[in-house]
Tab-separated table of C-alpha atoms and ligand atoms in Angstrom:
chain	number	residue	atom	x	y	z
Y	1	MET	CA	-23.626	-18.953	-6.440
Y	2	GLY	CA	-22.641	-19.694	-10.006
Y	3	ALA	CA	-20.772	-18.233	-12.646
Y	4	ASN	CA	-22.699	-16.636	-15.057
Y	5	SER	CA	-21.589	-17.843	-18.833
Y	6	ALA	CA	-21.001	-14.405	-19.879
Y	7	GLU	CA	-18.322	-13.895	-17.017
Y	8	ILE	CA	-15.505	-15.287	-17.780
Y	9	TYR	CA	-12.141	-13.911	-18.022
Y	10	ASP	CA	-8.677	-14.788	-18.682
Y	11	VAL	CA	-7.902	-12.563	-15.810
Y	12	VAL	CA	-9.546	-11.052	-13.007
Y	13	GLY	CA	-8.087	-8.024	-10.164
Y	14	VAL	CA	-8.286	-8.591	-6.755
Y	15	GLY	CA	-8.216	-4.561	-5.773
Y	16	PHE	CA	-7.978	-1.788	-7.648
Y	17	GLY	CA	-4.830	0.404	-6.609
Y	18	PRO	CA	-1.545	1.763	-8.068
Y	19	SER	CA	0.134	-2.515	-8.824
Y	20	ASN	CA	-3.499	-3.771	-10.465
Y	21	LEU	CA	-3.586	-0.207	-11.561
Y	22	ALA	CA	-0.377	-0.622	-13.047
Y	23	PHE	CA	-0.542	-3.768	-14.453
Y	24	ALA	CA	-3.658	-3.181	-16.075
Y	25	ILE	CA	-2.013	-0.657	-18.065
Y	26	ALA	CA	0.601	-3.312	-19.028
Y	27	LEU	CA	-2.062	-5.566	-20.949
Y	28	GLU	CA	-2.956	-3.205	-22.113
Y	29	GLU	CA	0.182	-2.607	-23.998
Y	30	SER	CA	0.956	-6.122	-24.739
Y	31	GLY	CA	-2.282	-6.090	-26.967
Y	32	GLY	CA	-2.674	-9.997	-26.303
Y	33	ASP	CA	-0.775	-11.760	-28.803
Y	34	ALA	CA	-1.159	-12.326	-32.352
Y	35	SER	CA	-2.959	-16.581	-32.637
Y	36	ALA	CA	-5.289	-15.381	-29.743
Y	37	GLY	CA	-5.973	-11.256	-29.535
Y	38	PRO	CA	-6.399	-9.932	-27.035
Y	39	LEU	CA	-6.558	-11.122	-22.867
Y	40	THR	CA	-9.823	-10.295	-21.461
Y	41	SER	CA	-10.034	-8.839	-18.118
Y	42	ALA	CA	-11.758	-7.419	-15.147
Y	43	PHE	CA	-10.500	-5.593	-11.776
Y	44	PHE	CA	-12.934	-5.761	-8.812
Y	45	GLU	CA	-11.878	-2.893	-6.332
Y	46	ARG	CA	-14.006	-2.490	-2.639
Y	47	GLN	CA	-13.455	1.219	-2.168
Y	48	PRO	CA	-16.916	3.316	-4.022
Y	49	SER	CA	-14.335	4.760	-6.194
Y	50	PHE	CA	-10.345	4.862	-7.283
Y	51	GLY	CA	-8.844	5.971	-3.709
Y	52	TRP	CA	-4.899	5.793	-2.402
Y	53	HIS	CA	-4.200	6.079	1.259
Y	54	ARG	CA	-6.318	9.201	1.015
Y	55	ASN	CA	-7.063	9.304	4.799
Y	56	MET	CA	-2.724	11.102	4.091
Y	57	LEU	CA	-2.914	13.013	1.811
Y	58	LEU	CA	-2.289	15.975	4.058
Y	59	PRO	CA	-1.574	18.902	2.610
Y	60	SER	CA	2.582	19.501	1.805
Y	61	ALA	CA	2.986	15.255	2.089
Y	62	THR	CA	4.751	14.401	-0.617
Y	63	MET	CA	5.879	11.243	-3.023
Y	64	GLN	CA	8.897	9.272	-1.647
Y	65	VAL	CA	9.348	7.964	-4.451
Y	66	SER	CA	10.971	9.817	-7.918
Y	67	PHE	CA	7.621	10.491	-10.823
Y	68	LEU	CA	9.544	8.889	-13.780
Y	69	LYS	CA	9.161	5.453	-11.546
Y	70	ASP	CA	4.877	5.814	-12.504
Y	71	LEU	CA	2.383	3.137	-13.660
Y	72	ALA	CA	4.216	3.030	-17.052
Y	73	THR	CA	7.506	4.650	-17.687
Y	74	LEU	CA	9.902	1.992	-16.597
Y	75	ARG	CA	8.505	-0.800	-18.359
Y	76	ASN	CA	7.380	1.315	-21.347
Y	77	PRO	CA	9.341	5.134	-21.154
Y	78	VAL	CA	6.719	5.983	-24.025
Y	79	SER	CA	3.447	4.848	-22.619
Y	80	ARG	CA	0.896	7.577	-22.820
Y	81	PHE	CA	-0.258	6.728	-19.205
Y	82	GLY	CA	2.793	7.985	-17.119
Y	83	PHE	CA	2.808	11.251	-15.138
Y	84	VAL	CA	4.391	12.967	-17.678
Y	85	SER	CA	0.845	12.316	-20.557
Y	86	PHE	CA	-0.788	13.387	-17.219
Y	87	LEU	CA	0.813	16.458	-16.467
Y	88	HIS	CA	0.340	17.391	-20.464
Y	89	ALA	CA	-3.156	16.719	-19.844
Y	90	SER	CA	-3.994	18.834	-16.776
Y	91	GLY	CA	-2.261	21.669	-19.344
Y	92	ARG	CA	0.652	21.657	-16.177
Y	93	LEU	CA	3.753	19.739	-18.211
Y	94	GLU	CA	5.861	23.385	-18.118
Y	95	GLN	CA	4.980	24.715	-14.548
Y	96	PHE	CA	5.908	21.580	-12.983
Y	97	ILE	CA	9.400	21.376	-14.908
Y	98	ASN	CA	9.747	24.729	-13.105
Y	99	THR	CA	9.208	23.452	-9.524
Y	100	GLN	CA	11.927	21.375	-10.628
Y	101	THR	CA	11.483	18.318	-8.692
Y	102	PHE	CA	11.236	14.567	-8.285
Y	103	PHE	CA	8.659	14.498	-5.801
Y	104	PRO	CA	5.416	15.594	-6.671
Y	105	THR	CA	3.053	16.285	-3.622
Y	106	ARG	CA	0.757	13.294	-2.634
Y	107	GLU	CA	-2.298	14.576	-3.478
Y	108	GLU	CA	-1.094	15.761	-7.441
Y	109	PHE	CA	0.152	11.418	-7.488
Y	110	HIS	CA	-3.496	11.081	-6.553
Y	111	GLN	CA	-4.739	12.965	-9.047
Y	112	TYR	CA	-2.894	11.263	-11.717
Y	113	LEU	CA	-3.453	7.881	-10.364
Y	114	ASP	CA	-6.903	9.168	-10.384
Y	115	TRP	CA	-6.494	9.908	-14.425
Y	116	ALA	CA	-4.651	6.513	-15.386
Y	117	GLN	CA	-8.573	4.781	-13.699
Y	118	ALA	CA	-10.547	6.714	-15.714
Y	119	LEU	CA	-9.509	5.238	-18.662
Y	120	PHE	CA	-9.912	1.573	-17.698
Y	121	SER	CA	-13.812	2.551	-16.491
Y	122	GLY	CA	-14.935	-0.180	-18.774
Y	123	LYS	CA	-12.294	-2.776	-17.157
Y	124	VAL	CA	-12.951	-1.840	-13.438
Y	125	SER	CA	-16.399	-2.573	-10.877
Y	126	TYR	CA	-16.182	-0.165	-7.866
Y	127	GLY	CA	-17.563	-0.668	-3.778
Y	128	SER	CA	-16.980	-4.852	-5.332
Y	129	GLU	CA	-14.871	-6.620	-2.426
Y	130	VAL	CA	-13.866	-9.685	-3.512
Y	131	ALA	CA	-14.478	-12.302	-1.112
Y	132	GLY	CA	-12.989	-15.197	-2.138
Y	133	ILE	CA	-12.194	-17.174	-4.766
Y	134	GLN	CA	-12.060	-21.140	-5.042
Y	135	LEU	CA	-11.976	-24.023	-7.747
Y	136	PRO	CA	-15.802	-25.061	-8.671
Y	137	PRO	CA	-17.226	-27.895	-7.202
Y	138	GLU	CA	-16.814	-30.702	-9.831
Y	139	SER	CA	-13.298	-29.952	-10.068
Y	140	ALA	CA	-11.917	-31.483	-7.070
Y	141	SER	CA	-10.425	-34.294	-8.786
Y	142	ALA	CA	-9.273	-32.941	-12.366
Y	143	THR	CA	-7.042	-29.821	-12.759
Y	144	ALA	CA	-9.068	-27.031	-13.121
Y	145	GLN	CA	-9.264	-24.615	-15.785
Y	146	TYR	CA	-10.658	-21.704	-13.747
Y	147	LEU	CA	-11.066	-20.666	-9.899
Y	148	GLN	CA	-14.378	-19.859	-8.754
Y	149	VAL	CA	-14.320	-15.498	-8.029
Y	150	ASP	CA	-17.141	-14.785	-5.492
Y	151	VAL	CA	-17.753	-10.731	-6.023
Y	152	ARG	CA	-19.850	-8.589	-3.045
Y	153	ASP	CA	-21.958	-5.515	-4.219
Y	154	THR	CA	-20.480	-3.225	-0.450
Y	155	VAL	CA	-23.843	-1.565	-1.307
Y	156	ARG	CA	-26.423	-4.292	-1.452
Y	157	GLY	CA	-24.286	-6.889	0.050
Y	158	ASP	CA	-25.534	-9.540	-2.892
Y	159	ILE	CA	-23.237	-11.935	-4.240
Y	160	ARG	CA	-22.415	-12.895	-8.465
Y	161	THR	CA	-19.337	-15.606	-8.691
Y	162	VAL	CA	-17.099	-14.201	-12.071
Y	163	ALA	CA	-14.707	-17.645	-13.578
Y	164	ALA	CA	-11.104	-16.541	-14.013
Y	165	ARG	CA	-7.985	-18.069	-15.538
Y	166	ASN	CA	-6.017	-16.053	-13.720
Y	167	VAL	CA	-6.156	-14.165	-10.283
Y	168	VAL	CA	-4.242	-11.148	-9.695
Y	169	ILE	CA	-4.077	-10.878	-6.076
Y	170	SER	CA	-3.063	-7.024	-4.995
Y	171	THR	CA	-4.899	-5.874	-1.902
Y	172	GLY	CA	-2.143	-4.250	-0.499
Y	173	LEU	CA	-1.357	-3.004	2.487
Y	174	VAL	CA	-2.316	-4.046	6.350
Y	175	PRO	CA	-3.026	-1.880	9.398
Y	176	GLN	CA	-1.841	-2.901	12.574
Y	177	VAL	CA	-2.296	-2.131	15.773
Y	178	PRO	CA	-0.624	-2.982	19.170
Y	179	ASP	CA	-2.578	-6.163	21.021
Y	180	GLY	CA	-5.406	-5.098	23.446
Y	181	VAL	CA	-6.094	-1.702	21.509
Y	182	ALA	CA	-9.208	-1.069	18.405
Y	183	SER	CA	-10.128	1.407	16.997
Y	184	ASP	CA	-12.450	3.591	17.306
Y	185	GLU	CA	-13.905	7.636	16.878
Y	186	ARG	CA	-11.463	9.066	19.375
Y	187	VAL	CA	-8.392	6.191	18.138
Y	188	TRP	CA	-7.407	6.515	14.943
Y	189	HIS	CA	-5.028	3.981	12.510
Y	190	SER	CA	-3.317	6.450	10.565
Y	191	SER	CA	-4.812	4.843	7.165
Y	192	GLU	CA	-8.343	6.450	8.640
Y	193	PHE	CA	-6.927	9.831	9.917
Y	194	LEU	CA	-7.924	12.485	7.766
Y	195	GLU	CA	-11.687	11.047	7.802
Y	196	ARG	CA	-11.564	10.471	11.224
Y	197	PHE	CA	-9.901	13.574	12.093
Y	198	GLN	CA	-12.827	15.505	10.275
Y	199	GLN	CA	-15.902	14.470	12.078
Y	200	VAL	CA	-14.366	15.437	15.473
Y	201	SER	CA	-15.655	19.534	16.547
Y	202	PRO	CA	-10.985	20.526	16.302
Y	203	GLU	CA	-12.018	22.625	19.664
Y	204	THR	CA	-12.315	19.855	21.745
Y	205	LEU	CA	-9.181	18.547	20.767
Y	206	LYS	CA	-6.657	20.008	23.502
Y	207	LYS	CA	-4.377	17.282	23.929
Y	208	VAL	CA	-3.404	14.712	21.021
Y	209	ALA	CA	-1.203	11.635	20.974
Y	210	VAL	CA	0.696	10.572	17.815
Y	211	VAL	CA	2.251	6.818	18.129
Y	212	GLY	CA	5.229	6.264	15.615
Y	213	ALA	CA	8.760	7.172	14.516
Y	214	GLY	CA	7.898	5.958	11.384
Y	215	GLN	CA	7.143	8.822	7.670
Y	216	SER	CA	3.233	9.316	8.877
Y	217	GLY	CA	3.759	9.740	12.206
Y	218	ALA	CA	5.778	12.555	11.900
Y	219	GLU	CA	3.943	13.632	9.324
Y	220	ILE	CA	1.107	13.583	11.389
Y	221	ALA	CA	2.540	15.226	14.264
Y	222	ARG	CA	3.360	17.817	11.619
Y	223	PHE	CA	-0.256	18.305	10.616
Y	224	LEU	CA	-1.763	17.976	14.390
Y	225	TYR	CA	1.053	20.647	15.337
Y	226	ASP	CA	-0.207	23.126	13.160
Y	227	SER	CA	-3.932	22.821	12.711
Y	228	LEU	CA	-4.807	23.145	16.154
Y	229	PRO	CA	-2.846	26.142	17.210
Y	230	GLN	CA	-4.540	25.416	21.056
Y	231	ALA	CA	-3.290	22.123	21.405
Y	232	ASP	CA	-0.477	19.763	22.400
Y	233	ILE	CA	1.235	17.295	20.351
Y	234	TYR	CA	2.516	14.647	22.680
Y	235	ALA	CA	4.678	12.163	19.604
Y	236	ILE	CA	5.677	8.729	21.101
Y	237	ILE	CA	8.334	7.567	19.814
Y	238	PRO	CA	10.806	4.180	20.999
Y	239	SER	CA	13.651	5.564	19.141
Y	240	TYR	CA	15.864	8.384	21.196
Y	241	GLY	CA	15.020	10.904	18.235
Y	242	TYR	CA	12.919	10.837	14.501
Y	243	SER	CA	15.902	8.714	11.526
Y	244	ILE	CA	16.198	9.287	8.202
Y	245	ALA	CA	14.982	7.539	5.345
Y	246	ASP	CA	18.176	6.304	3.637
Y	247	ASP	CA	17.403	7.083	0.233
Y	248	THR	CA	21.206	7.926	-1.566
Y	249	PRO	CA	21.823	7.246	-4.713
Y	250	PHE	CA	24.113	3.819	-3.521
Y	251	ALA	CA	21.008	2.648	-0.681
Y	252	ASN	CA	18.350	3.991	-3.510
Y	253	ARG	CA	19.749	1.006	-6.135
Y	254	VAL	CA	18.128	-1.286	-4.062
Y	255	PHE	CA	14.750	-0.245	-5.708
Y	256	ASP	CA	15.563	-0.735	-9.147
Y	257	SER	CA	14.278	-3.857	-10.707
Y	258	ALA	CA	17.510	-5.715	-11.197
Y	259	ALA	CA	17.919	-5.827	-7.131
Y	260	VAL	CA	14.280	-7.977	-7.543
Y	261	ASP	CA	16.780	-11.159	-10.011
Y	262	ASP	CA	19.783	-9.881	-6.664
Y	263	TYR	CA	16.989	-10.720	-4.362
Y	264	TYR	CA	15.034	-13.025	-6.114
Y	265	PHE	CA	18.209	-15.943	-6.726
Y	266	GLY	CA	20.329	-14.880	-4.197
Y	267	THR	CA	20.911	-17.206	-0.551
Y	268	GLU	CA	19.480	-17.090	2.510
Y	269	ARG	CA	22.255	-15.377	3.641
Y	270	SER	CA	22.753	-12.398	0.661
Y	271	ARG	CA	18.941	-11.603	1.449
Y	272	GLU	CA	18.881	-11.174	4.525
Y	273	ALA	CA	21.657	-8.781	4.144
Y	274	PHE	CA	19.389	-6.881	1.739
Y	275	TRP	CA	16.731	-6.161	4.980
Y	276	ARG	CA	19.946	-5.596	7.210
Y	277	TYR	CA	21.612	-3.181	5.569
Y	278	HIS	CA	19.093	-1.144	3.667
Y	279	LYS	CA	15.545	-1.487	5.941
Y	280	ASN	CA	15.931	1.980	6.851
Y	281	THR	CA	15.132	2.846	2.934
Y	282	ASN	CA	11.652	2.545	4.061
Y	283	TYR	CA	10.502	1.244	7.274
Y	284	SER	CA	10.163	2.595	10.507
Y	285	VAL	CA	11.763	5.677	8.908
Y	286	ALA	CA	10.703	9.540	7.734
Y	287	ASP	CA	12.070	11.836	5.540
Y	288	ASP	CA	14.935	14.290	6.126
Y	289	GLU	CA	12.340	17.544	5.608
Y	290	VAL	CA	9.567	16.432	7.601
Y	291	ILE	CA	11.945	15.706	10.608
Y	292	ARG	CA	13.823	19.044	10.300
Y	293	ASP	CA	10.365	20.835	9.821
Y	294	LEU	CA	9.371	19.217	13.245
Y	295	TYR	CA	12.895	20.361	14.977
Y	296	GLN	CA	12.196	23.715	13.970
Y	297	ARG	CA	8.855	23.269	15.461
Y	298	VAL	CA	9.962	21.974	18.599
Y	299	TYR	CA	12.805	24.857	19.704
Y	300	MET	CA	10.904	27.842	18.244
Y	301	ASP	CA	8.560	26.341	20.879
Y	302	GLU	CA	11.806	26.474	23.453
Y	303	LEU	CA	12.382	30.404	22.099
Y	304	ARG	CA	8.610	31.510	22.691
Y	305	GLY	CA	8.197	29.678	25.761
Y	306	THR	CA	4.763	27.863	24.448
Y	307	ASN	CA	6.558	24.352	24.192
Y	308	ARG	CA	3.421	22.326	22.687
Y	309	LEU	CA	5.149	19.284	20.890
Y	310	HIS	CA	6.137	17.363	23.059
Y	311	ILE	CA	8.759	14.458	21.741
Y	312	LEU	CA	8.143	11.096	24.145
Y	313	ASN	CA	10.844	9.870	23.574
Y	314	MET	CA	12.394	6.206	23.976
Y	315	ALA	CA	8.976	5.326	24.987
Y	316	ARG	CA	6.124	2.149	23.995
Y	317	VAL	CA	2.402	2.618	24.709
Y	318	THR	CA	1.390	-0.497	26.403
Y	319	ASN	CA	-2.054	0.125	27.357
Y	320	VAL	CA	-5.220	2.361	25.807
Y	321	LYS	CA	-8.210	2.393	28.705
Y	322	ARG	CA	-10.872	4.391	26.552
Y	323	MET	CA	-13.372	6.677	28.693
Y	324	GLY	CA	-15.324	8.868	27.595
Y	325	ASN	CA	-14.432	11.128	24.978
Y	326	GLU	CA	-10.743	10.736	26.445
Y	327	SER	CA	-8.139	7.858	26.431
Y	328	ARG	CA	-5.886	6.442	28.892
Y	329	VAL	CA	-2.644	6.252	27.320
Y	330	PHE	CA	0.452	3.951	29.637
Y	331	MET	CA	3.556	4.215	28.548
Y	332	GLU	CA	6.646	2.422	29.223
Y	333	SER	CA	10.052	4.309	29.339
Y	334	LEU	CA	13.149	1.954	27.662
Y	335	LEU	CA	15.258	3.966	29.327
Y	336	ASP	CA	14.748	3.207	33.104
Y	337	GLY	CA	11.598	1.240	33.281
Y	338	GLY	CA	9.153	3.546	35.030
Y	339	SER	CA	5.463	3.687	34.590
Y	340	GLN	CA	4.141	7.029	32.985
Y	341	ASP	CA	0.544	7.818	31.409
Y	342	LEU	CA	-1.089	10.511	29.833
Y	343	ASP	CA	-4.910	11.718	29.538
Y	344	VAL	CA	-5.283	12.482	25.689
Y	345	ASN	CA	-8.848	13.562	23.639
Y	346	ALA	CA	-6.594	11.461	21.023
Y	347	LEU	CA	-4.875	8.601	20.051
Y	348	VAL	CA	-3.304	7.943	16.325
Y	349	PHE	CA	-1.255	4.929	15.474
Y	350	ALA	CA	0.994	5.225	13.306
Y	351	THR	CA	1.805	1.721	13.534
Y	352	GLY	CA	2.392	1.108	10.267
Y	353	TYR	CA	1.062	-2.097	8.164
Y	354	ASP	CA	1.741	-5.385	8.135
Y	355	SER	CA	2.364	-6.328	4.245
Y	356	MET	CA	0.001	-8.111	1.598
Y	357	ASP	CA	-1.978	-11.412	3.175
Y	358	PRO	CA	-3.721	-13.696	0.195
Y	359	SER	CA	-4.837	-16.342	2.543
Y	360	GLY	CA	-8.275	-14.396	2.948
Y	361	VAL	CA	-9.664	-14.330	-0.208
Y	362	LEU	CA	-7.326	-17.366	-0.277
Y	363	GLY	CA	-9.951	-19.205	1.542
Y	364	GLU	CA	-9.367	-22.950	1.410
Y	365	LEU	CA	-7.728	-22.667	-2.039
Y	366	ASP	CA	-4.867	-21.022	0.366
Y	367	GLY	CA	-4.318	-25.478	1.112
Y	368	TYR	CA	-3.396	-25.653	-2.755
Y	369	CYS	CA	-0.445	-22.998	-2.567
Y	370	LEU	CA	3.097	-24.128	-1.578
Y	371	ARG	CA	4.913	-23.576	1.331
Y	372	ASP	CA	8.479	-23.086	2.260
Y	373	GLY	CA	9.493	-24.830	5.159
Y	374	ALA	CA	9.424	-21.064	6.737
Y	375	GLY	CA	5.795	-22.169	6.182
Y	376	ARG	CA	5.723	-18.493	3.623
Y	377	TYR	CA	4.056	-18.484	0.259
Y	378	GLN	CA	6.031	-20.351	-2.258
Y	379	VAL	CA	6.500	-17.264	-5.344
Y	380	GLY	CA	7.765	-18.129	-8.911
Y	381	ARG	CA	10.021	-15.452	-9.842
Y	382	ASP	CA	6.949	-14.527	-12.272
Y	383	TYR	CA	4.814	-14.008	-9.290
Y	384	ARG	CA	2.535	-16.627	-9.125
Y	385	LEU	CA	2.390	-18.454	-6.570
Y	386	VAL	CA	3.109	-22.721	-6.675
Y	387	THR	CA	0.091	-24.722	-6.467
Y	388	THR	CA	-0.248	-28.568	-6.229
Y	389	PRO	CA	-1.093	-30.028	-9.576
Y	390	ASP	CA	-4.834	-29.329	-8.964
Y	391	VAL	CA	-4.223	-25.746	-10.327
Y	392	SER	CA	-2.789	-25.161	-13.700
Y	393	CYS	CA	-4.746	-21.636	-13.088
Y	394	GLY	CA	-2.463	-19.149	-12.409
Y	395	ILE	CA	-2.495	-16.916	-9.184
Y	396	TYR	CA	-0.703	-14.189	-9.106
Y	397	LEU	CA	0.614	-12.151	-6.044
Y	398	GLN	CA	1.224	-8.286	-5.495
Y	399	GLY	CA	2.245	-7.527	-1.873
Y	400	GLY	CA	3.227	-10.366	-0.325
Y	401	THR	CA	5.975	-10.910	-1.726
Y	402	GLU	CA	8.853	-9.533	0.660
Y	403	HIS	CA	10.341	-13.341	1.220
Y	404	THR	CA	11.023	-14.248	-1.995
Y	405	HIS	CA	11.315	-10.498	-4.368
Y	406	GLY	CA	12.758	-8.659	-1.524
Y	407	LEU	CA	11.635	-4.500	-0.633
Y	408	THR	CA	9.961	-3.097	-3.382
Y	409	SER	CA	6.977	-5.940	-2.956
Y	410	SER	CA	4.781	-3.171	-0.897
Y	411	LEU	CA	5.889	-0.293	-2.938
Y	412	LEU	CA	5.494	1.696	-5.903
Y	413	SER	CA	9.200	2.131	-7.687
Y	414	ASN	CA	8.091	-1.472	-9.369
Y	415	ILE	CA	4.916	-2.211	-10.375
Y	416	ALA	CA	5.535	-0.709	-13.371
Y	417	VAL	CA	7.746	-4.284	-14.872
Y	418	ARG	CA	6.227	-6.204	-11.965
Y	419	GLY	CA	3.048	-5.880	-14.352
Y	420	GLY	CA	4.183	-6.486	-17.436
Y	421	GLU	CA	6.312	-9.099	-16.493
Y	422	ILE	CA	3.035	-11.139	-14.653
Y	423	ALA	CA	0.996	-9.773	-18.635
Y	424	ASP	CA	3.590	-11.629	-20.345
Y	425	SER	CA	3.482	-14.642	-17.707
Y	426	ILE	CA	0.378	-14.545	-18.085
Y	427	LEU	CA	0.099	-14.806	-21.998
Y	428	ARG	CA	3.159	-17.128	-22.134
Y	429	ARG	CA	0.902	-19.515	-20.094
Y	430	ARG	CA	-1.988	-18.339	-22.567
Y	431	SER	CA	0.092	-19.681	-25.451
Y	432	ALA	CA	1.365	-22.802	-24.378
Y	433	ASP	CA	-1.957	-23.671	-22.965
Y	434	GLY	CA	-3.625	-22.789	-26.149
Y	435	PRO	CA	-6.837	-20.018	-25.820
Y	436	ALA	CA	-9.791	-20.235	-23.311
Y	437	THR	CA	-12.602	-22.309	-24.887
Y	438	SER	CA	-14.697	-22.582	-21.786
Y	439	ALA	CA	-15.898	-22.164	-17.888
Y	440	PRO	CA	-16.579	-24.889	-16.738
Y	441	THR	CA	-20.511	-25.760	-15.472
Y	442	THR	CA	-21.134	-24.855	-11.922
Y	443	SER	CA	-23.997	-25.410	-9.299
Y	444	ALA	CA	-26.202	-22.277	-8.940
A	501	LIG	C1	0.437	7.064	3.202
A	501	LIG	C2	1.132	6.121	2.511
A	501	LIG	C3	2.441	6.664	1.984
A	501	LIG	C4	2.843	6.225	0.945
A	501	LIG	N1	3.323	6.366	-0.394
A	501	LIG	C5	4.289	5.718	-0.749
A	501	LIG	C6	5.575	6.133	-1.622
A	501	LIG	O1	5.557	7.833	-1.844
A	501	LIG	N2	5.926	5.473	-3.163
A	501	LIG	C7	6.554	3.938	-2.440
A	501	LIG	O2	6.775	3.577	-3.448
A	501	LIG	N3	5.243	3.334	-1.533
A	501	LIG	C8	4.389	4.407	-0.811
A	501	LIG	N4	3.360	3.425	-0.061
A	501	LIG	C9	3.285	2.258	-0.160
A	501	LIG	C10	1.675	2.341	-0.285
A	501	LIG	O3	2.166	0.357	-0.431
A	501	LIG	C11	2.034	1.961	-2.196
A	501	LIG	O4	2.317	3.087	-2.550
A	501	LIG	C12	0.809	1.074	-2.780
A	501	LIG	O5	-0.256	1.492	-2.112
A	501	LIG	C13	0.715	-0.440	-3.215
A	501	LIG	O6	0.017	-0.471	-4.261
A	501	LIG	P1	-1.039	-1.228	-4.181
A	501	LIG	O7	-2.112	-1.305	-4.884
A	501	LIG	O8	-0.292	-2.786	-4.337
A	501	LIG	O9	-1.482	-1.441	-2.927
A	501	LIG	P2	-3.105	-0.257	-2.972
A	501	LIG	O10	-2.672	0.648	-2.784
A	501	LIG	O11	-3.346	-0.741	-0.690
A	501	LIG	O12	-4.633	-1.335	-3.234
A	501	LIG	C14	-5.304	-1.949	-2.676
A	501	LIG	C15	-6.323	-1.696	-3.192
A	501	LIG	O13	-7.164	-2.783	-2.625
A	501	LIG	C16	-8.726	-2.862	-2.019
A	501	LIG	N5	-8.346	-4.838	-1.751
A	501	LIG	C17	-8.464	-4.970	-0.472
A	501	LIG	N6	-8.808	-5.724	-0.629
A	501	LIG	C18	-9.855	-6.561	-1.362
A	501	LIG	C19	-10.490	-6.829	-1.630
A	501	LIG	N7	-10.551	-8.549	-1.529
A	501	LIG	N8	-11.754	-7.205	-2.557
A	501	LIG	C20	-11.448	-5.410	-3.350
A	501	LIG	N9	-11.137	-4.945	-3.223
A	501	LIG	C21	-9.873	-4.761	-2.676
A	501	LIG	C22	-8.013	-1.501	-1.443
A	501	LIG	O14	-9.417	-0.988	-1.148
A	501	LIG	C23	-7.233	-0.396	-2.094
A	501	LIG	O15	-7.882	0.040	-3.215
A	501	LIG	C24	2.942	4.299	0.943
A	501	LIG	C25	1.926	3.980	2.034
A	501	LIG	C26	1.534	4.478	2.341
A	501	LIG	C27	0.481	3.698	3.441
């Protein structure tokens, strides 16, 4: 498979979620440089159309970040791609102001993202999965000017190869389930929740369990309780009760763009302190509103003697046995070590995500990326992977940089600024190296 000479880009984006969308906007607004003009770019997204955590667009779910931390505003407050521009274009600006909130519903934010991505239709290919990135064969010994990006059509299965001077990998979080658990039509990870739920007839769901005490677990327990009025809902949580996400003003400063410098240029000790003191701003915690909502349901159950929302606290799932449409969930009590089991018609693992791991798409190229003593990628402040001198192309990460750039790595808070920093880095390097002239010849 050879690179089509018509398909040579300054930048190829892998994935087209909010991170690469914010980066595409930053590129667009940078306008390139006077000597070499705008950068050429293409983005590849494996979903058939734009989608941001579609399976968690639960009706009452709200954003956990201010709408001002949209795709562009923090980098460019007068951007036409900001949330306020979207509201204006949708004819809802005044109505939104009347809601008096900084936190729109996730459904509305999805509409905003969808509106913004539509403005890039000429640059994005959907149904296009990046299957691998490699050095071109002839540059095994020379410094490679281009990378080959293999893109698989998710419908037809065929692969085309494009050449890129820079790649920006933004493939998102990786769903995590406990060891030994496999998802199927009755055992779901939260990332597949709505789609799976809609495939099952509600009357077959008499007992459903949700594992996990974070935001997704709490939201799904509430949704199931409200959507299945005849069902018993079991929330299996490892803690004594749900813990609140700290979104108070001083703690929230860990998501400011300046905190990235403090983290990046800090010491091992200061970085560890960021996590120790502020992990509870985002990880394994839930919003005050959903916690109070759930508690109110438990309380009203007790009042009415109905008791259908069961909080199984200090409990850890040890095994799951599938039996037709049922699952037997084995649990260990963290209180006394005792065991308990429960038969359910559906089981939802809201057990979180691992951070982005680029090694899959990098394949052999991963071997050219330098790692620190703990085996983690070395990453520049500009989010560029540090490589051996064999690779002069830029490989940038949006995600998977918690160890170098801190808590915002997988979040929306900093995407506008980060996208701008990556665009600036690419432009700076192009000015230093001169514009791309030709792609390497590759064998077919
Ligand atoms: C339910 C939920 C709600 C959240 N809410 C918030 C919030 O309110 N505030 C906040 O700050 N953060 C939130 N987050 C964190 C979340 O990481 C960010 O919202 C956001 O999704 C990050 O954007 P991204 O583009 O980096 O990743 P993603 O949104 O995951 O996008 C990555 C994209 O890459 C595509 N892709 C993956 N592999 C390939 C490949 N090989 N080839 C082509 N395409 C590929 C995927 O299909 C996907 O569309 C939430 C997370 C979840 C799960």
